[in-house]
Short mmCIF file of C-alpha atoms in Angstrom, two decimals:
data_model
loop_
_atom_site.label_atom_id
_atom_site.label_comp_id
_atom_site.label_asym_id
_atom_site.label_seq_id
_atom_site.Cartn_x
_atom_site.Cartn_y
_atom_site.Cartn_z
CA UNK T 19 0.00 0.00 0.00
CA UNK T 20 2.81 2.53 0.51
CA UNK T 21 4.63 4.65 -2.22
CA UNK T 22 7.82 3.05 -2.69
CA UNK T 23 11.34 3.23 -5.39
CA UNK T 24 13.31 0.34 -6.44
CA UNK T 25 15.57 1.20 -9.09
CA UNK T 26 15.89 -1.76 -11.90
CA UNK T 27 19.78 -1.91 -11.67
CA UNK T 28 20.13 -2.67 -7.85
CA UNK T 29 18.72 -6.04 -8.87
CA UNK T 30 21.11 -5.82 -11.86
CA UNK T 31 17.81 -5.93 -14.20
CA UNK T 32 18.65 -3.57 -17.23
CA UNK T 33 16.51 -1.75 -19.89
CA UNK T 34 15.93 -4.06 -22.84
CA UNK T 35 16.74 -6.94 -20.45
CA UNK T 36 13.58 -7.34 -19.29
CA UNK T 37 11.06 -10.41 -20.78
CA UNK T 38 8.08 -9.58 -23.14
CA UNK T 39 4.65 -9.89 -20.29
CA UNK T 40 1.59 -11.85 -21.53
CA UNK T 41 -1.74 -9.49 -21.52
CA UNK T 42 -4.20 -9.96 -18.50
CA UNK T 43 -7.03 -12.08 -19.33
CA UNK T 44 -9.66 -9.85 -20.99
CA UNK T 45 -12.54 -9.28 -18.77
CA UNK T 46 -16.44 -8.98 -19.74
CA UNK T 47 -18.92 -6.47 -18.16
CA UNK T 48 -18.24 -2.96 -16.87
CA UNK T 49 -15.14 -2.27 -15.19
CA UNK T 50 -14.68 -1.89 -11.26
CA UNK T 51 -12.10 -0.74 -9.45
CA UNK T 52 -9.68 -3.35 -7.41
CA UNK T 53 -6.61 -3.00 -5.67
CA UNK T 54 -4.32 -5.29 -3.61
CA UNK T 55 -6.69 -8.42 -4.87
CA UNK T 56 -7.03 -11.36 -3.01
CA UNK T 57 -9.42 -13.84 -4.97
CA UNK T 58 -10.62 -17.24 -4.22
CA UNK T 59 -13.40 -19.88 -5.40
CA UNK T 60 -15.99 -20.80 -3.05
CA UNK T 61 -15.60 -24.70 -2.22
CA UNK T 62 -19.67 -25.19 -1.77
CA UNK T 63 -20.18 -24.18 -5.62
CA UNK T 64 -16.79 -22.56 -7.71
CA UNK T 65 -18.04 -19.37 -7.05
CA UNK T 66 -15.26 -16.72 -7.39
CA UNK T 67 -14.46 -13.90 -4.87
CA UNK T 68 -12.90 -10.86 -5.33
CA UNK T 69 -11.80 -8.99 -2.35
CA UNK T 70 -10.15 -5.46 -2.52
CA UNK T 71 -8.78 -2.41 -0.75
CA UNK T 72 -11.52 -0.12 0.42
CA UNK T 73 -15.03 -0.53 0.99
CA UNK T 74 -14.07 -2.26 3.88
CA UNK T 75 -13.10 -4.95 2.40
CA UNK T 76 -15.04 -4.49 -0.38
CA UNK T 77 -16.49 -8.11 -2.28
CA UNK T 78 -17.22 -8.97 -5.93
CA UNK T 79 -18.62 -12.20 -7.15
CA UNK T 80 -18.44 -13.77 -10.35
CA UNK T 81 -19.19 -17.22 -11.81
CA UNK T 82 -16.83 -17.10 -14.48
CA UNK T 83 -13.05 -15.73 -14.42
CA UNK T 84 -13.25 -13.23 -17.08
CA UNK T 85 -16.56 -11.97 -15.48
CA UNK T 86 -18.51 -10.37 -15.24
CA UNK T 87 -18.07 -9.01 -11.79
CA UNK T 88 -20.49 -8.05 -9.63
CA UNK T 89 -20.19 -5.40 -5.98
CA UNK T 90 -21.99 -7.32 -3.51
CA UNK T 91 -20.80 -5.88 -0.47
CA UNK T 92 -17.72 -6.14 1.80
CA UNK T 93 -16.11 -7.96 4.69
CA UNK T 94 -17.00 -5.69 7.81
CA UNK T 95 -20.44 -4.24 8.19
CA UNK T 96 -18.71 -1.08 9.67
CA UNK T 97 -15.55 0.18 11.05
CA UNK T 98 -12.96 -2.52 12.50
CA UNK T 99 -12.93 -2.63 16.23
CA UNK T 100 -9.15 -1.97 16.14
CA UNK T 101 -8.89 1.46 17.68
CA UNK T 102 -6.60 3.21 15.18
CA UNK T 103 -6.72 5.50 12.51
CA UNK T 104 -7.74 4.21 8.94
CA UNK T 105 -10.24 1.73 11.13
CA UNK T 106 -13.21 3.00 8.64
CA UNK T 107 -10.97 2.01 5.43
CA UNK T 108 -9.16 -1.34 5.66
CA UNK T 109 -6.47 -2.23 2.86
CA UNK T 110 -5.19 -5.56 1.28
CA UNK T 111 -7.84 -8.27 2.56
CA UNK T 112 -5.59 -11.76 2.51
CA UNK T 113 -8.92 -14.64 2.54
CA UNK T 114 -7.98 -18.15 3.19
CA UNK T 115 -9.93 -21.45 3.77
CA UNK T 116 -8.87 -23.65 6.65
CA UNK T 117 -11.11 -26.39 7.89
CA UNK T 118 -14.37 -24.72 6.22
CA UNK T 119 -13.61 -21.56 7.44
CA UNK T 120 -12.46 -18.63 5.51
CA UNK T 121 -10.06 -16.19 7.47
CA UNK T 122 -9.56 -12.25 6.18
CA UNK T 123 -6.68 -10.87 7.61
CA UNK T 124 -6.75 -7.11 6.40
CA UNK T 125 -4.75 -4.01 7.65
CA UNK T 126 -5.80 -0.64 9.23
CA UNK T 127 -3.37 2.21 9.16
CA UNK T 128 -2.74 5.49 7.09
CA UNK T 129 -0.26 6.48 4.54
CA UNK T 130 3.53 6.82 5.91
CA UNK T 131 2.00 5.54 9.16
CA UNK T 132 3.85 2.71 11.40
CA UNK T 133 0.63 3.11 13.49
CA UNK T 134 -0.36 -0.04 12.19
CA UNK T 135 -2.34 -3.51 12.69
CA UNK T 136 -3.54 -6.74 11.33
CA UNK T 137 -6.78 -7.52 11.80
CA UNK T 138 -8.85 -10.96 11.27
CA UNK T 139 -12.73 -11.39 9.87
CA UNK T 140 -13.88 -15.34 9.72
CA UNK T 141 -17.23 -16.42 7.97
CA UNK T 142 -18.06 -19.51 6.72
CA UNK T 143 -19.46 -18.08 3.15
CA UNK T 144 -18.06 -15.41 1.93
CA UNK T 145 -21.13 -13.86 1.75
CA UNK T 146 -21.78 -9.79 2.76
CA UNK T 147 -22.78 -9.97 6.13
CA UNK T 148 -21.96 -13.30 7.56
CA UNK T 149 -18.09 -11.91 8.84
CA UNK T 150 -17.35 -12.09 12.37
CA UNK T 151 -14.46 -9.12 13.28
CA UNK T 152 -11.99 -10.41 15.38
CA UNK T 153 -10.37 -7.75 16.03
CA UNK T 154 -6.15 -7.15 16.03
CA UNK T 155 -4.06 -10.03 15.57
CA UNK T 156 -0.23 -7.97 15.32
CA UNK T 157 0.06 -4.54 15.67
CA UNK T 158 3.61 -2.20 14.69
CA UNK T 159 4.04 1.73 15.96
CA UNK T 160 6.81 4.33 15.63
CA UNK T 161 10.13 3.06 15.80
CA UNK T 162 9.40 -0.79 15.54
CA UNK T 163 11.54 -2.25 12.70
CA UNK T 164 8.39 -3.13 10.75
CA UNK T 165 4.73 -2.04 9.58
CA UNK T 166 1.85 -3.96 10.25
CA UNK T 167 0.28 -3.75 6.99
CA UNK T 168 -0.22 -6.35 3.92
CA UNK T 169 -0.49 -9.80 5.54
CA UNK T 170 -0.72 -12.96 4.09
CA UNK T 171 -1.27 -16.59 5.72
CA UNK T 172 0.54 -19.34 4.78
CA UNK T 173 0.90 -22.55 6.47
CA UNK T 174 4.73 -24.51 6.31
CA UNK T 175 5.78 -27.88 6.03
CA UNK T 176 4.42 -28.71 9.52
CA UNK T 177 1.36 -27.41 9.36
CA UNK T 178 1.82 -24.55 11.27
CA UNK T 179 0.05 -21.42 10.22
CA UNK T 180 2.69 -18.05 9.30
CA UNK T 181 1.91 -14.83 8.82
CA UNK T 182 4.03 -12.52 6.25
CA UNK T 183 3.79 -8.72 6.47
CA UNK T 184 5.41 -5.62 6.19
CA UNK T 185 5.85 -2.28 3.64
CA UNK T 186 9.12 -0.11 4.17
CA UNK T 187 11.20 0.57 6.74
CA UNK T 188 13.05 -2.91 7.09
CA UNK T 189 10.28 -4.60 4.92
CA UNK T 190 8.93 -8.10 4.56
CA UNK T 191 8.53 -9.98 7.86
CA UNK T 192 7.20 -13.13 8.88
CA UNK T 193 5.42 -14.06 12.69
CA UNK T 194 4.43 -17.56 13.48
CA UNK T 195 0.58 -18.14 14.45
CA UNK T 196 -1.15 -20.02 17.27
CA UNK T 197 -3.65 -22.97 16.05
CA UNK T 198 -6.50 -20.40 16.51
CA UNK T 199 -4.97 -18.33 13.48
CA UNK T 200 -5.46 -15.74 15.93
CA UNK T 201 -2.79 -14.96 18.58
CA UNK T 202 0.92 -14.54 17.77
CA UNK T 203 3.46 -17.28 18.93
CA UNK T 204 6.53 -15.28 17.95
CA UNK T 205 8.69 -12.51 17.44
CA UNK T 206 8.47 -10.88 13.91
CA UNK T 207 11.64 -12.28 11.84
CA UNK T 208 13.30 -10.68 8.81
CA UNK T 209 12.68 -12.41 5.85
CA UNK T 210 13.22 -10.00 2.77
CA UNK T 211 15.04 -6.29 2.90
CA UNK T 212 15.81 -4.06 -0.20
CA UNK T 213 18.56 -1.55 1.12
CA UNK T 214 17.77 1.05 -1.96
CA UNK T 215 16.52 3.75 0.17
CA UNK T 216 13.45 4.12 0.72
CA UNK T 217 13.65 0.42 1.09
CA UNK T 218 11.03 0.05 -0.90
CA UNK T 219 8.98 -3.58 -0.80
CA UNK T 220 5.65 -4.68 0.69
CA UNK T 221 2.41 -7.22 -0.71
CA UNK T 222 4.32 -9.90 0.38
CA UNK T 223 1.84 -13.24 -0.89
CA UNK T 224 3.84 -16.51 -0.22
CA UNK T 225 2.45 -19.82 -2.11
CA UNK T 226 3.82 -23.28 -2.16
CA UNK T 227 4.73 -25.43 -5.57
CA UNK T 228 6.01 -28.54 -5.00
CA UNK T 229 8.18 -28.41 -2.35
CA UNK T 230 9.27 -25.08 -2.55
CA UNK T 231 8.18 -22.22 -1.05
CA UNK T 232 7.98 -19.03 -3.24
CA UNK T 233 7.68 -15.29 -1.78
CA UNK T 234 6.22 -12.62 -3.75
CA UNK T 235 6.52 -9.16 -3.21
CA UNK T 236 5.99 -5.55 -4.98
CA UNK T 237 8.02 -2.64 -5.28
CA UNK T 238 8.05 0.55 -6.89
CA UNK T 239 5.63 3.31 -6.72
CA UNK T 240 2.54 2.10 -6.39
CA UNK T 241 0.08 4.92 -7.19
CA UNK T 242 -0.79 8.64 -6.74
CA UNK T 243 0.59 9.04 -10.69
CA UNK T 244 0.73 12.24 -12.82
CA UNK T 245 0.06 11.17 -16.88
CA UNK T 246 2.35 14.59 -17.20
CA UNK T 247 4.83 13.67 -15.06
CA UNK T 248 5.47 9.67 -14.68
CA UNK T 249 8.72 8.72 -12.59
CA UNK T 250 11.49 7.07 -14.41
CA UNK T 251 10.64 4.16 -16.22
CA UNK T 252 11.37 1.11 -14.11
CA UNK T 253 10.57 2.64 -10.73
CA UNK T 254 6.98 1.77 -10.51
CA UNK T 255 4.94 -0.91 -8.91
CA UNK T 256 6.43 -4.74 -10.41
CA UNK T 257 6.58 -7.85 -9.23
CA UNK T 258 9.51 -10.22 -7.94
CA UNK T 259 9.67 -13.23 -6.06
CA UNK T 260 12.32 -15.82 -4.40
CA UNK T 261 12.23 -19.64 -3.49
CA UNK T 262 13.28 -21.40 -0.71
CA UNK T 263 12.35 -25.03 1.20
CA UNK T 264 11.01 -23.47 3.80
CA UNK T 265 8.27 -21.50 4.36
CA UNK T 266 10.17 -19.51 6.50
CA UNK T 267 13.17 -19.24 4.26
CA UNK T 268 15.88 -18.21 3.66
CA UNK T 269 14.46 -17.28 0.08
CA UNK T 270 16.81 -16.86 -2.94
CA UNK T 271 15.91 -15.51 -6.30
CA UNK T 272 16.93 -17.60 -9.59
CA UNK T 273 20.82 -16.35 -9.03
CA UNK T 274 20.91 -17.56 -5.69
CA UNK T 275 20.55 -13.79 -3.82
CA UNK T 276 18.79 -13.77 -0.79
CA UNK T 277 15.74 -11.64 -0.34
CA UNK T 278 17.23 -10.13 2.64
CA UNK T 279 20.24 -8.84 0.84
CA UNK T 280 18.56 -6.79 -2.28
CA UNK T 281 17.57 -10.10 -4.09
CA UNK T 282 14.70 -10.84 -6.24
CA UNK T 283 14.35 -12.22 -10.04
CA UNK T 284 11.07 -10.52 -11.62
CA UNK T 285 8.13 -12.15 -12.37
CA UNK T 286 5.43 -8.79 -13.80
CA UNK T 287 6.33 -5.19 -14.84
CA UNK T 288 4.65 -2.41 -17.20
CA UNK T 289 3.96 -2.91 -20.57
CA UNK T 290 1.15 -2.17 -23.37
CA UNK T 291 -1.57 -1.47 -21.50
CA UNK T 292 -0.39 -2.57 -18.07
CA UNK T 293 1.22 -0.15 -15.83
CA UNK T 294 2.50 -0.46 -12.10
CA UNK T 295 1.39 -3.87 -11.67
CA UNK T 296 1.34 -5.77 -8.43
CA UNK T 297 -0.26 -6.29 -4.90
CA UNK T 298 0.01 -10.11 -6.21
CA UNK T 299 -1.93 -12.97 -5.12
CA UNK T 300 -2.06 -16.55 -6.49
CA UNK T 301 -5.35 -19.22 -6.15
CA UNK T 302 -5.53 -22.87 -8.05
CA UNK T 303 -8.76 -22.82 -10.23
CA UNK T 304 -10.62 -25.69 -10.30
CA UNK T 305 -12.51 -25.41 -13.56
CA UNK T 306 -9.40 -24.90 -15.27
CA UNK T 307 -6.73 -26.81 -12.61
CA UNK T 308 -4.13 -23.64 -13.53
CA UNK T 309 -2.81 -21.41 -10.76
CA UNK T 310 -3.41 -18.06 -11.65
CA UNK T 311 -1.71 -14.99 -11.25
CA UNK T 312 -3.80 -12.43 -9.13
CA UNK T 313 -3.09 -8.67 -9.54
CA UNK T 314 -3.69 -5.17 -9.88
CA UNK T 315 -2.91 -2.78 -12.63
CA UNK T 316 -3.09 1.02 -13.79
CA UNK T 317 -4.82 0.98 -17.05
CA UNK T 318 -2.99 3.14 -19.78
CA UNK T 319 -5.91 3.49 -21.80
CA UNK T 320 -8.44 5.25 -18.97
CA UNK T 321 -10.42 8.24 -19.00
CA UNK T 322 -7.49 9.52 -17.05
CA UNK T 323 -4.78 7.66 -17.98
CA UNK T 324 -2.19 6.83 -15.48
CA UNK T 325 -4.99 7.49 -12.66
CA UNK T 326 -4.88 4.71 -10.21
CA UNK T 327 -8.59 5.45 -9.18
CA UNK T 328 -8.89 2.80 -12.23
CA UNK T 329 -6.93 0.32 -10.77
CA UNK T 330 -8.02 -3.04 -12.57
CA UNK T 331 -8.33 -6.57 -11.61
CA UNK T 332 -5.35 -8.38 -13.69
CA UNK T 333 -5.07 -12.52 -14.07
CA UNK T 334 -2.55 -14.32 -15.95
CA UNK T 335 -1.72 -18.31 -15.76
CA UNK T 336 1.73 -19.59 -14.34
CA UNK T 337 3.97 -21.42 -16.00
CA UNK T 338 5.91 -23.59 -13.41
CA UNK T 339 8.17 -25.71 -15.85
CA UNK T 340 10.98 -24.08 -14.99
CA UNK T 341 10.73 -24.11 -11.30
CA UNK T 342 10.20 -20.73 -11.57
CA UNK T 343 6.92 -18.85 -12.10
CA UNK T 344 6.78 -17.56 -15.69
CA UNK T 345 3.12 -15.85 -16.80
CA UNK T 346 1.29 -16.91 -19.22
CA UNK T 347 -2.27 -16.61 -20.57
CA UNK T 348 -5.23 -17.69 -19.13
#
């Protein structure tokens, strides 16, 4: 969610270096705003789920991939009982299924703020109106290492549920997670740092393939753009990622750097129409048995180009041949 720099050559990725990107999948019905995606298919019946930044967590259904989508509501009825600033506006919902429930962990906080938590919604649905808030999970505040924004559960080779966080300051972190998925059993732990100044990474989404682990992450700036006056190409929003064994690392990207020392091989960045993506997520389709790529974009071609109050829902298929995740169409 924060407005962050990465510069292309720190993770010695050059202009002209950089692969040709696959267009998102080409969506039916009118278009909708969505940003820092999370999207999943409802076990009872294949219905998909959109959640999104905003609206509380706002929710849009569909019953086909490329749409169309409909606004049926969001996550919390009202403002999140966590007592902080930005309660009334939650960002990045992260929904998961685990034993027939499905748990939202979504952030409250405010732009260049460490006064920061993760919060936790359960229903059994999906559906507007059947959440329960939980309330805070983690919290971060000025001077901790870390911000308490952009989580997203995992659970490692044990079992055991982990939560991954973070946005700036020393960046992607992981905590480990009682059996409730509610309380915290550990201290946070380092597990990705870009030392560019303004250390710039966050939307950390980690997702098992085989036996590896792989850890996602965005960087760049992320929104707020000026069609008159972009920043350098390169230093928006893409997306890079790293592998690892573990779930809890260390992760490496495809030339064996570690996360944690500027690392990272990319997987998305601008092109045609595309601009700025990221906020990544990833979910297995069962009509179609491909995991696809989950993301928001800045449409080019907008009634205000470059404006990032069109942010669009963007979904590509992975290619995991390699070992790596390569996109591909849908």
């Amino acid at each position: 969610m924060e407005l962050s720099i990465l510069f292309l050559t720190v993770l010695g990725l050059v202009s002209g270096s950089v692969a040709a990107f696959p267009d998102p999948l080409a969506l039916t019905g009118g278009s909708f705003f969505v940003h820092d995606p999370s999207l999943v298919q409802r076990a009872s019946d294949e219905k998909y789920f959109l959640f999104t930044t905003h609206d509380l967590g706002g929710i849009l259904t569909a019953t086909n991939l490329a749409g169309p989508w409909t606004s049926v509501g969001s996550i919390l009825s009202g403002e999140s009982s966590i007592n902080l600033p930005g309660r009334d506006d939650i960002w990045a919902p992260d929904v998961t299924l685990h034993n027939g429930v499905y748990y939202a962990y979504y952030s409250v906080s405010t732009f260049g703020s460490q006064n920061s938590a993760i919060g936790l919604a359960t229903s059994t649905s999906m559906d507007p109106g059947t959440w329960t808030d939980h309330g805070s999970v983690f919290q971060s505040k000025s001077g901790d290492l870390y911000n308490a924004i952009d989580p997203n559960l995992v659970f490692d080779e044990k079992g055991s549920p982990v939560l991954t966080f973070g946005s700036f300051w020393s960046n992607l972190f992981q905590i480990n997670l009682g059996s409730n998925l509610q309380s915290v059993s550990s201290s946070p732990v380092q597990v990705s740092f870009n030392s560019t100044s303004p250390q710039p990474e966050e939307g950390s989404f980690v997702w098992k393939h085989g036996s590896s682990y792989y850890l996602f992450f965005s960087s760049g700036l992320c929104c707020g753009f000026n069609a008159s006056a972009l920043p350098p190409a390169g230093n928006e929003y893409k997306v890079f990622v790293g592998r690892s064994s573990s779930a809890h690392g260390p992760f490496l990207d495809k030339n064996g750097k570690d996360l944690r020392n500027t690392g990272g091989t990319l997987v998305l960045a601008s092109h045609g129409n595309v601009y700025a993506p990221g906020g990544q997520a990833i979910f297995t389709d069962s009509k179609s048995k491909k995991d696809i790529f989950v993301y928001h974009y800045v449409p080019v071609n907008s009634p205000q180009p470059y404006n990032d109050a069109y942010s669009a829902l963007g979904l590509n298929a992975i290619d995991w041949s390699s070992g790596w995740p390569v996109l591909t169409n849908v």
